[in-house]
Tab-separated table of C-alpha atoms and ligand atoms in Angstrom:
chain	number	residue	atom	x	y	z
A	21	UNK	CA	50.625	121.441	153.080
A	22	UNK	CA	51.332	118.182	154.617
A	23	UNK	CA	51.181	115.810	151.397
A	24	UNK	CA	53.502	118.434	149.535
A	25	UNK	CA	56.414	117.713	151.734
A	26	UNK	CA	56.058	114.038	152.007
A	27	UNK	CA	55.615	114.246	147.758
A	28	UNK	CA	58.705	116.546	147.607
A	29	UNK	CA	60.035	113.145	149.932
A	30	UNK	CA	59.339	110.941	147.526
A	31	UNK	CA	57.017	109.586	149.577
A	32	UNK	CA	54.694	107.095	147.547
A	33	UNK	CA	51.549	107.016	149.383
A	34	UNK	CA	51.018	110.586	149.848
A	35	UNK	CA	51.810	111.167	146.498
A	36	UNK	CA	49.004	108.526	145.688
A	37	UNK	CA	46.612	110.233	148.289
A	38	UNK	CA	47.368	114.336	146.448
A	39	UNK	CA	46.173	112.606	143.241
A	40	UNK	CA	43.253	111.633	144.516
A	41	UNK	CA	42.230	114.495	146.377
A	42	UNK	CA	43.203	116.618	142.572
A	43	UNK	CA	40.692	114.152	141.003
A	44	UNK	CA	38.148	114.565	143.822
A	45	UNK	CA	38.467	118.472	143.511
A	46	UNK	CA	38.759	119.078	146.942
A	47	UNK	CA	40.055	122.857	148.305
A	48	UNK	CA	43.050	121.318	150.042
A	49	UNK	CA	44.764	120.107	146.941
A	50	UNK	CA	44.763	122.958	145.248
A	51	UNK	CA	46.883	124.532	148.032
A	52	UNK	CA	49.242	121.360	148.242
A	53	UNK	CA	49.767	122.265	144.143
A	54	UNK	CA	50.519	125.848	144.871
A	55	UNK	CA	52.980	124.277	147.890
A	56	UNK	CA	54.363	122.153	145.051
A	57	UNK	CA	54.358	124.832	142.051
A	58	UNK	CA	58.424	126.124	142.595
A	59	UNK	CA	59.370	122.313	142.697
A	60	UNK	CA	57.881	121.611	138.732
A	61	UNK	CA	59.627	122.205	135.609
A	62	UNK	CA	62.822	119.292	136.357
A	63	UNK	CA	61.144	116.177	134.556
A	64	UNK	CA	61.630	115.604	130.831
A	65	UNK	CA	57.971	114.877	129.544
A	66	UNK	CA	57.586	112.014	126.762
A	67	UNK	CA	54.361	112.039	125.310
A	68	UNK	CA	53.554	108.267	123.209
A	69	UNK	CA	50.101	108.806	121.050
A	70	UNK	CA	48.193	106.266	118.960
A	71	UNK	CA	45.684	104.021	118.483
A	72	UNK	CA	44.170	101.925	121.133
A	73	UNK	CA	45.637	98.479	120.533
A	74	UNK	CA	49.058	99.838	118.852
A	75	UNK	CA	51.214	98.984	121.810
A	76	UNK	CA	51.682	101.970	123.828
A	77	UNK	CA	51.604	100.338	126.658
A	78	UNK	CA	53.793	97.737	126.119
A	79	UNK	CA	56.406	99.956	124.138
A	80	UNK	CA	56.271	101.800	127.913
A	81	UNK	CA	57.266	98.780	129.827
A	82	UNK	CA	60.194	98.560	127.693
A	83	UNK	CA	61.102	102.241	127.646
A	84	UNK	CA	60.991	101.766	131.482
A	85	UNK	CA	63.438	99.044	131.630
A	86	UNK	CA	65.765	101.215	129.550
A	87	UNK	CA	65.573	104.375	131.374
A	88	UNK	CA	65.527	102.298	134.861
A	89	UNK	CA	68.955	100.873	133.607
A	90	UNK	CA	70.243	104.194	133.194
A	91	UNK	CA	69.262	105.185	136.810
A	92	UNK	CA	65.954	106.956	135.561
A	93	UNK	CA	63.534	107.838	138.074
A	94	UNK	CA	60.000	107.341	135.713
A	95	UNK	CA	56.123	108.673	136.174
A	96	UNK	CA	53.806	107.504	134.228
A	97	UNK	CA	50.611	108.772	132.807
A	98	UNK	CA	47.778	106.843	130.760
A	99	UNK	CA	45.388	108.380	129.858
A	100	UNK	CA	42.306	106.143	129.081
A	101	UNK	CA	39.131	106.680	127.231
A	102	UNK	CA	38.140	102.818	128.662
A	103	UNK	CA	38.793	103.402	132.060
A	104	UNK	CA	36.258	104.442	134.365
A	105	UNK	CA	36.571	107.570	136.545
A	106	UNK	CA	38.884	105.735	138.899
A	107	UNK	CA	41.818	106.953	139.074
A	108	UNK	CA	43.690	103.675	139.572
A	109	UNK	CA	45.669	101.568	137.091
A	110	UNK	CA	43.246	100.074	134.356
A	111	UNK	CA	43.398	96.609	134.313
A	112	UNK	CA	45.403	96.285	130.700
A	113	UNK	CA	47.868	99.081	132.243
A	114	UNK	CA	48.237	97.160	135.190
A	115	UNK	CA	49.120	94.014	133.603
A	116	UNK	CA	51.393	94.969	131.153
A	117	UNK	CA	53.506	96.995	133.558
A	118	UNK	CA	52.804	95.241	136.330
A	119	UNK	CA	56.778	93.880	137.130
A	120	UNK	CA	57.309	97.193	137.577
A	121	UNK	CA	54.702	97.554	140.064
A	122	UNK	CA	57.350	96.978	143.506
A	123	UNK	CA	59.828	99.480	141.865
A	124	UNK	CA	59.804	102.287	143.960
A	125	UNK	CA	61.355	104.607	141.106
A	126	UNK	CA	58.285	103.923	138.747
A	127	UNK	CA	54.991	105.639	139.868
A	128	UNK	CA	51.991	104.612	137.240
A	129	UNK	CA	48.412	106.139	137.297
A	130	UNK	CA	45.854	105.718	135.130
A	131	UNK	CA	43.204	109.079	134.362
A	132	UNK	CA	39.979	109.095	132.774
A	133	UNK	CA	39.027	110.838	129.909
A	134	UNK	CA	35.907	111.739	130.978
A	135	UNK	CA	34.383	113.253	134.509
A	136	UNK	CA	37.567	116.426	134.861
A	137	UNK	CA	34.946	119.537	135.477
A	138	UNK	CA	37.888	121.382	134.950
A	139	UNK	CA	39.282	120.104	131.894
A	140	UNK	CA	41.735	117.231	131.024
A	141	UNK	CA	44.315	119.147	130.289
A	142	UNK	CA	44.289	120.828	133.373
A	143	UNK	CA	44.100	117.546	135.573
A	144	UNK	CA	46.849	116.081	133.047
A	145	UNK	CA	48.853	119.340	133.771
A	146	UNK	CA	48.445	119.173	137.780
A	147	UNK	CA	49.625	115.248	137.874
A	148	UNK	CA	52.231	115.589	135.800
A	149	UNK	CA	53.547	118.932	138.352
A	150	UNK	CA	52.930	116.586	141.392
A	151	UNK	CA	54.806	113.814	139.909
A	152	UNK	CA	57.403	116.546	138.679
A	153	UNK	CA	58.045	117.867	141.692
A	154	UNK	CA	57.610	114.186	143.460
A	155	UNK	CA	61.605	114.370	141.292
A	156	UNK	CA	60.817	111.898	138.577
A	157	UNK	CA	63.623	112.386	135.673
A	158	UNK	CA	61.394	111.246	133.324
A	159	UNK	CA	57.674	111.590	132.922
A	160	UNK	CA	55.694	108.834	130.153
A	161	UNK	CA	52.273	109.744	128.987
A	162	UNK	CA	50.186	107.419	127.063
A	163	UNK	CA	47.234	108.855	125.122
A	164	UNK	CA	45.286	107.736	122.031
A	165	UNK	CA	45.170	111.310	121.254
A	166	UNK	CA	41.663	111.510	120.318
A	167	UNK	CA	40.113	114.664	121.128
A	168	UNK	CA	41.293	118.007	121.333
A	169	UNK	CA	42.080	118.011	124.950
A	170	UNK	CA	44.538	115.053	124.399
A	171	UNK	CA	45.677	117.160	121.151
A	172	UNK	CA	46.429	119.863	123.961
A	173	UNK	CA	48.289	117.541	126.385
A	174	UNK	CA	50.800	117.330	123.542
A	175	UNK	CA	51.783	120.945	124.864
A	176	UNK	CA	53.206	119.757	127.799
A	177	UNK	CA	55.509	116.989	126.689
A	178	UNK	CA	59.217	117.611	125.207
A	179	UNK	CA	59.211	114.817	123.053
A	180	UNK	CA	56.209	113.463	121.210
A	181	UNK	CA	56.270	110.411	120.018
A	182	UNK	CA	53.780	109.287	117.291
A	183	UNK	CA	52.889	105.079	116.791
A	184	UNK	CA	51.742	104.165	113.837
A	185	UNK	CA	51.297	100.015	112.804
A	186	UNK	CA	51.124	98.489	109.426
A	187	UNK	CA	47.643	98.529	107.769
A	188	UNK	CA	46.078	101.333	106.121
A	189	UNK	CA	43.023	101.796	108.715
A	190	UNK	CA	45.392	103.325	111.313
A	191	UNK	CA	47.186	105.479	108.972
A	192	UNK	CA	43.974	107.232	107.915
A	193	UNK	CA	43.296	107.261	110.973
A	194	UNK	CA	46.198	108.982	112.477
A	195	UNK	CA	45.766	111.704	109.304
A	196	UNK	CA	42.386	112.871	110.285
A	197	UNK	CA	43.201	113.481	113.588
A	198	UNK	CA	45.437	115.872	112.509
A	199	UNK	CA	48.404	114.612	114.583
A	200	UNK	CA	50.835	113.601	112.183
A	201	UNK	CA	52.205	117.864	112.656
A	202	UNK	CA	53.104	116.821	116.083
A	203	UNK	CA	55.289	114.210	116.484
A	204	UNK	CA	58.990	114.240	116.998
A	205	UNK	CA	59.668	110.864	116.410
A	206	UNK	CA	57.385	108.252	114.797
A	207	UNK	CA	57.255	104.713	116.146
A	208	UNK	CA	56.371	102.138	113.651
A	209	UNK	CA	55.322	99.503	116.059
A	210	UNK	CA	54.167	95.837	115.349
A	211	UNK	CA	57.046	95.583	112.607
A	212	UNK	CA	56.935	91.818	113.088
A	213	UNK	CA	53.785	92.475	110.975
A	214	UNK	CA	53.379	92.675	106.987
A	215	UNK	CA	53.501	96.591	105.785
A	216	UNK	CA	55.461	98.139	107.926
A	217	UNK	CA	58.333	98.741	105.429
A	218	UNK	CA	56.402	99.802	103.404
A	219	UNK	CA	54.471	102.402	105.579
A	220	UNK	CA	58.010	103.719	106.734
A	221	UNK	CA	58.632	104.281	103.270
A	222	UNK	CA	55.031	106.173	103.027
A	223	UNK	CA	56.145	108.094	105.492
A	224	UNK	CA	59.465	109.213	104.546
A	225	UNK	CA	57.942	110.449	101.278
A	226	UNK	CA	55.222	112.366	103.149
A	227	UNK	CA	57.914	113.900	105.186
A	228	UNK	CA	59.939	114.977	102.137
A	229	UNK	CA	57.145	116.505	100.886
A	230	UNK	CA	56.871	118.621	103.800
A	231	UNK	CA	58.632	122.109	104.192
A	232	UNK	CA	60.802	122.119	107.231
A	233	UNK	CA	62.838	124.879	107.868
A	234	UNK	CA	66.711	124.111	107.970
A	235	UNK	CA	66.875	124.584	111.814
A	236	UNK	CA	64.323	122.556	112.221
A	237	UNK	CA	64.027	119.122	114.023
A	238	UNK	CA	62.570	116.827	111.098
A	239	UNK	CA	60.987	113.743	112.718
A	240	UNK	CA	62.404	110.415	112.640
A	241	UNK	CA	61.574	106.922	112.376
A	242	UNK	CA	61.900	104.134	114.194
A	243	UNK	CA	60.720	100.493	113.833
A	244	UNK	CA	59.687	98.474	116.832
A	245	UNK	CA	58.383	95.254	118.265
A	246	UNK	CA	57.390	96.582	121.235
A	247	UNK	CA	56.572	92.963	122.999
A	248	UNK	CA	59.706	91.198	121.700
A	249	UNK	CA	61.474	94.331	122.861
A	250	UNK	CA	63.174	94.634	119.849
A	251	UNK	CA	64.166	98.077	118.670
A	252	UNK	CA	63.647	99.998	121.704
A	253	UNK	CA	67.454	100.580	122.252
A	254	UNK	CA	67.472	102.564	119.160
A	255	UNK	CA	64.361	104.395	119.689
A	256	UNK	CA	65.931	105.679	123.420
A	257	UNK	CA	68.861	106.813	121.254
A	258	UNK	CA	66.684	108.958	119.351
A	259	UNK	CA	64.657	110.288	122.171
A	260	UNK	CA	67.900	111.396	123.879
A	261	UNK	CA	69.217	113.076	120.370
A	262	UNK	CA	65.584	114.916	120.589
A	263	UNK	CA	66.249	115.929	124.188
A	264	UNK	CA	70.168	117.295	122.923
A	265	UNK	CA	68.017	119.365	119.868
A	266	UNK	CA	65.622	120.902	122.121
A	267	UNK	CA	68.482	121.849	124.697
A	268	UNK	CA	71.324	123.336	121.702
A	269	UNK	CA	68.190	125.157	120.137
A	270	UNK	CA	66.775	126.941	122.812
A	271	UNK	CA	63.489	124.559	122.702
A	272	UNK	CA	63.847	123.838	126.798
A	273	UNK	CA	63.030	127.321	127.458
A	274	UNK	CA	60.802	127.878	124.857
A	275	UNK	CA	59.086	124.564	126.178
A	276	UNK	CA	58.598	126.169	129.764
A	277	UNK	CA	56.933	128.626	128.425
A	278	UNK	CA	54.406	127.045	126.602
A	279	UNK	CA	53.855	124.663	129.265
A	280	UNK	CA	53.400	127.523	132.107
A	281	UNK	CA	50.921	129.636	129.125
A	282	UNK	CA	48.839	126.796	129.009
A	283	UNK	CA	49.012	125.737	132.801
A	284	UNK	CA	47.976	129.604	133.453
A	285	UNK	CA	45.232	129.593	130.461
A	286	UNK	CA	43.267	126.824	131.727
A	287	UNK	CA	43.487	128.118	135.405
A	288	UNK	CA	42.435	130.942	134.226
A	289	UNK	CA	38.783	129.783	132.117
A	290	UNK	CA	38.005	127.291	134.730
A	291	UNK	CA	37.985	129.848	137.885
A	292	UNK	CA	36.470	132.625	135.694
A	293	UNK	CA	34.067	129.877	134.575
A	294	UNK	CA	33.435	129.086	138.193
A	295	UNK	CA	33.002	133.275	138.917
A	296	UNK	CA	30.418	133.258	135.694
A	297	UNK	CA	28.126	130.216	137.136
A	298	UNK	CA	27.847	131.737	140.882
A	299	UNK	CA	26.257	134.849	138.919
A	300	UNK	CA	24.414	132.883	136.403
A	301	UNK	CA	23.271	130.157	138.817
A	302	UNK	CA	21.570	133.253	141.226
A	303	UNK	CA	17.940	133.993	140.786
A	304	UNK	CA	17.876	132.000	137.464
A	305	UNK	CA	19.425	134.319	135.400
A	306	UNK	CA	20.886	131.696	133.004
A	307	UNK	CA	17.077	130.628	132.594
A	308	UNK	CA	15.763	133.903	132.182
A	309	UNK	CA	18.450	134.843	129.556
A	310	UNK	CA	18.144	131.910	127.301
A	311	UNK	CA	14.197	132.622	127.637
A	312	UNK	CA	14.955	136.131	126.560
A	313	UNK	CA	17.074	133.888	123.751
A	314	UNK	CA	14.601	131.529	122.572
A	315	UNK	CA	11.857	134.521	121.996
A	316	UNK	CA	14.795	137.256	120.483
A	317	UNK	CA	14.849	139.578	122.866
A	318	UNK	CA	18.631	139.143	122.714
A	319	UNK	CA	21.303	137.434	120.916
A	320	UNK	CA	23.728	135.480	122.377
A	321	UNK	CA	26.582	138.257	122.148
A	322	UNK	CA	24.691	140.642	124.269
A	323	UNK	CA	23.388	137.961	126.449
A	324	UNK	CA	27.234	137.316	126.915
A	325	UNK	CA	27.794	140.778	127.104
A	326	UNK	CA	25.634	141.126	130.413
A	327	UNK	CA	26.767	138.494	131.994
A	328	UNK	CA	30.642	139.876	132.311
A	329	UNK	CA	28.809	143.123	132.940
A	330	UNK	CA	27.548	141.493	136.219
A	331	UNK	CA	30.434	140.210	136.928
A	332	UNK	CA	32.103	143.395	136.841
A	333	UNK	CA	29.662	144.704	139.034
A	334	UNK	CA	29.868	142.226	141.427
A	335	UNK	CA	33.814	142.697	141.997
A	336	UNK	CA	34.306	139.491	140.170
A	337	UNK	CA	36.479	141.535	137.514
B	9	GDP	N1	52.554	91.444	117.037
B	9	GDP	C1	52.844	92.390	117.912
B	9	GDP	N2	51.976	92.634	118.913
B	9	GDP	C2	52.286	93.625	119.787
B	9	GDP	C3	53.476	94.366	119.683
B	9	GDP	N3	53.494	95.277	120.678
B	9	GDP	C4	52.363	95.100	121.386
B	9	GDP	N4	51.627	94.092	120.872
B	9	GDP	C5	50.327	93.577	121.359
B	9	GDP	O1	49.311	94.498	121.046
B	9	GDP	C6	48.269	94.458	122.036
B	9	GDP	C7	47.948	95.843	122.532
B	9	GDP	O2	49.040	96.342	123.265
B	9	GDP	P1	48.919	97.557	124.275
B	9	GDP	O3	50.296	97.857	124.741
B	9	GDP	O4	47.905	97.309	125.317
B	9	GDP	O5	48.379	98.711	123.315
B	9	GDP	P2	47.875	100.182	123.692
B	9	GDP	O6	46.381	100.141	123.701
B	9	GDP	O7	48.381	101.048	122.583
B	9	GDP	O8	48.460	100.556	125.025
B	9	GDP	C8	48.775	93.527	123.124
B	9	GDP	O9	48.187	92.281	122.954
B	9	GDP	C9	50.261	93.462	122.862
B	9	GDP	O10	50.849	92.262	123.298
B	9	GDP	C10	54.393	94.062	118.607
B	9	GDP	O11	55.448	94.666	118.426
B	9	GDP	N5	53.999	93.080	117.757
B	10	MG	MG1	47.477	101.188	126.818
């Protein structure tokens, strides 16, 4: 439990060094996370999906300077199909948020989308605890919100924040992927560009045409230019009238919850998962069954069936 205390410190490098040991799976960090567990739950978690290319990143570097002016400590998150199983800043990342790279109250990593045997959200989930309980006030996570394990990650954030840019493509885009339902705020980025009037005004009318329920929050709009840092002011206003919601309504709580359902969920599969291939693994069960599959002597239900049977048996239940 040695890194816990020096992350509870603040301390940079062994906060840097628990991360990796998370990614690399080893025993050790798991108990360093349960050492670290009572210290989670204090950071307010911003989520920013969209697009590669839209200007997440950049619209970050702003946000930082904002929050950093109002004596924010900040963690940040991106979440990168393009990066390689690293675990360090991508190079774009790392550029574009790069002068913030000697301020000790900004801590950026980069994760890969691919290469988590235990599930992105679950690696998402255990970062964002460490740099929780590392005492970051506010936690930024960038994702392009692809597939359903970024759609997840969305469960752990208090705000979500949407970016859209002008032209059609993106829009669609954003539609299929079923996201539009979760975002708080919308960020029409790129608004030095041609369209993005009008897709605020495509927008609104989608959003009238949806039923909220009078206590709801109903998700606003806000139009940036995320590299001439223009706008941003206003769209920190609105993340901190999102923040007030959540807190009058009850939503903070509520948010905990969630956040400790899901933590506890995907704990859960992956060390039953890890029970069911110790059994299945032995003697070549898992061969033997999906022999027993291929020429009907079972079906998949019962072959399912036998398997938590064994584990029963074996005291794994
Ligand atoms: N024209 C314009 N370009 C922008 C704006 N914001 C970001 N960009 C550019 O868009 C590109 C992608 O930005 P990046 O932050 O890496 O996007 P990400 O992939 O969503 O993180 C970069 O070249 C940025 O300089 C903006 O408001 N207007
Ligand atoms: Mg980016």
């Amino acid at each position: 439990m040695r890194l816990a205390k020096e992350v509870l410190q603040g301390n940079i490098k062994a906060t840097a060094r628990l991360i990796r040991d998370v990614e690399d799976e080893l025993p050790s960090a798991i108990e360093e996370l349960k050492a670290l567990y009572p210290y989670t739950g204090r950071s307010y978690i911003i989520g920013i999906t969209g697009s590669p290319g839209s200007g997440k990143s950049t619209l970050i570097d702003m946000l930082i300077d904002v929050f950093r002016k109002r004596g924010k400590t900040i963690g940040v998150i991106a979440i990168d199909p393009s990066s390689p199983f690293s675990g360090g800043a991508i190079l774009g990342d790392r550029i574009r948020m790069q002068r913030h790279a000697t301020d000790g109250g900004v801590f950026i990593r980069s994760l890969a989308t691919r290469g988590w045997r235990g599930g992105l959200s679950r690696a998402t989930a255990n970062i964002i605890n460490i740099m929780d309980a590392m005492g970051k006030d506010i936690i930024l996570i960038e994702t392009v919100g692809a597939g359903q394990a970024e759609v997840d990650i969305i469960n752990f954030t208090h705000t979500t924040m949407v970016m859209l840019v002008p032209g059609m493509g993106d829009w669609v885009q954003t539609l299929k992927a079923g996201i539009l339902e979760i975002a708080d705020i919308f960020v029409i980025n790129k608004a030095d560009k041609k369209g993005a009037d009008e897709l605020k005004a495509e927008l609104e009318a989608m959003l009238q045409m949806s039923a909220y329920s009078p206590q709801a929050w109903k998700p606003k709009i806000f139009l940036t230019e995320a590299v001439n840092n223009k706008g941003i002011d206003e769209l920190v206003e609105g993340i901190y009238q999102h923040k007030e919601f959540l807190i009058a309504t009850g939503g903070h709580d509520t948010h905990l919850k969630e956040r400790a359902r899901l933590e506890l969920i995907e704990v859960l599969k992956s060390s039953l998962m890890d029970h069911v291939f110790q059994i299945v693994n032995k003697n070549n069960y898992l061969e033997k069954l999906i022999d027993d599959l291929v020429n009907k002597r079972t079906d998949p239900y019962s072959a399912a069936s036998d398997i938590i049977k064994k584990l029963a048996q074996e005291g794994k239940l």
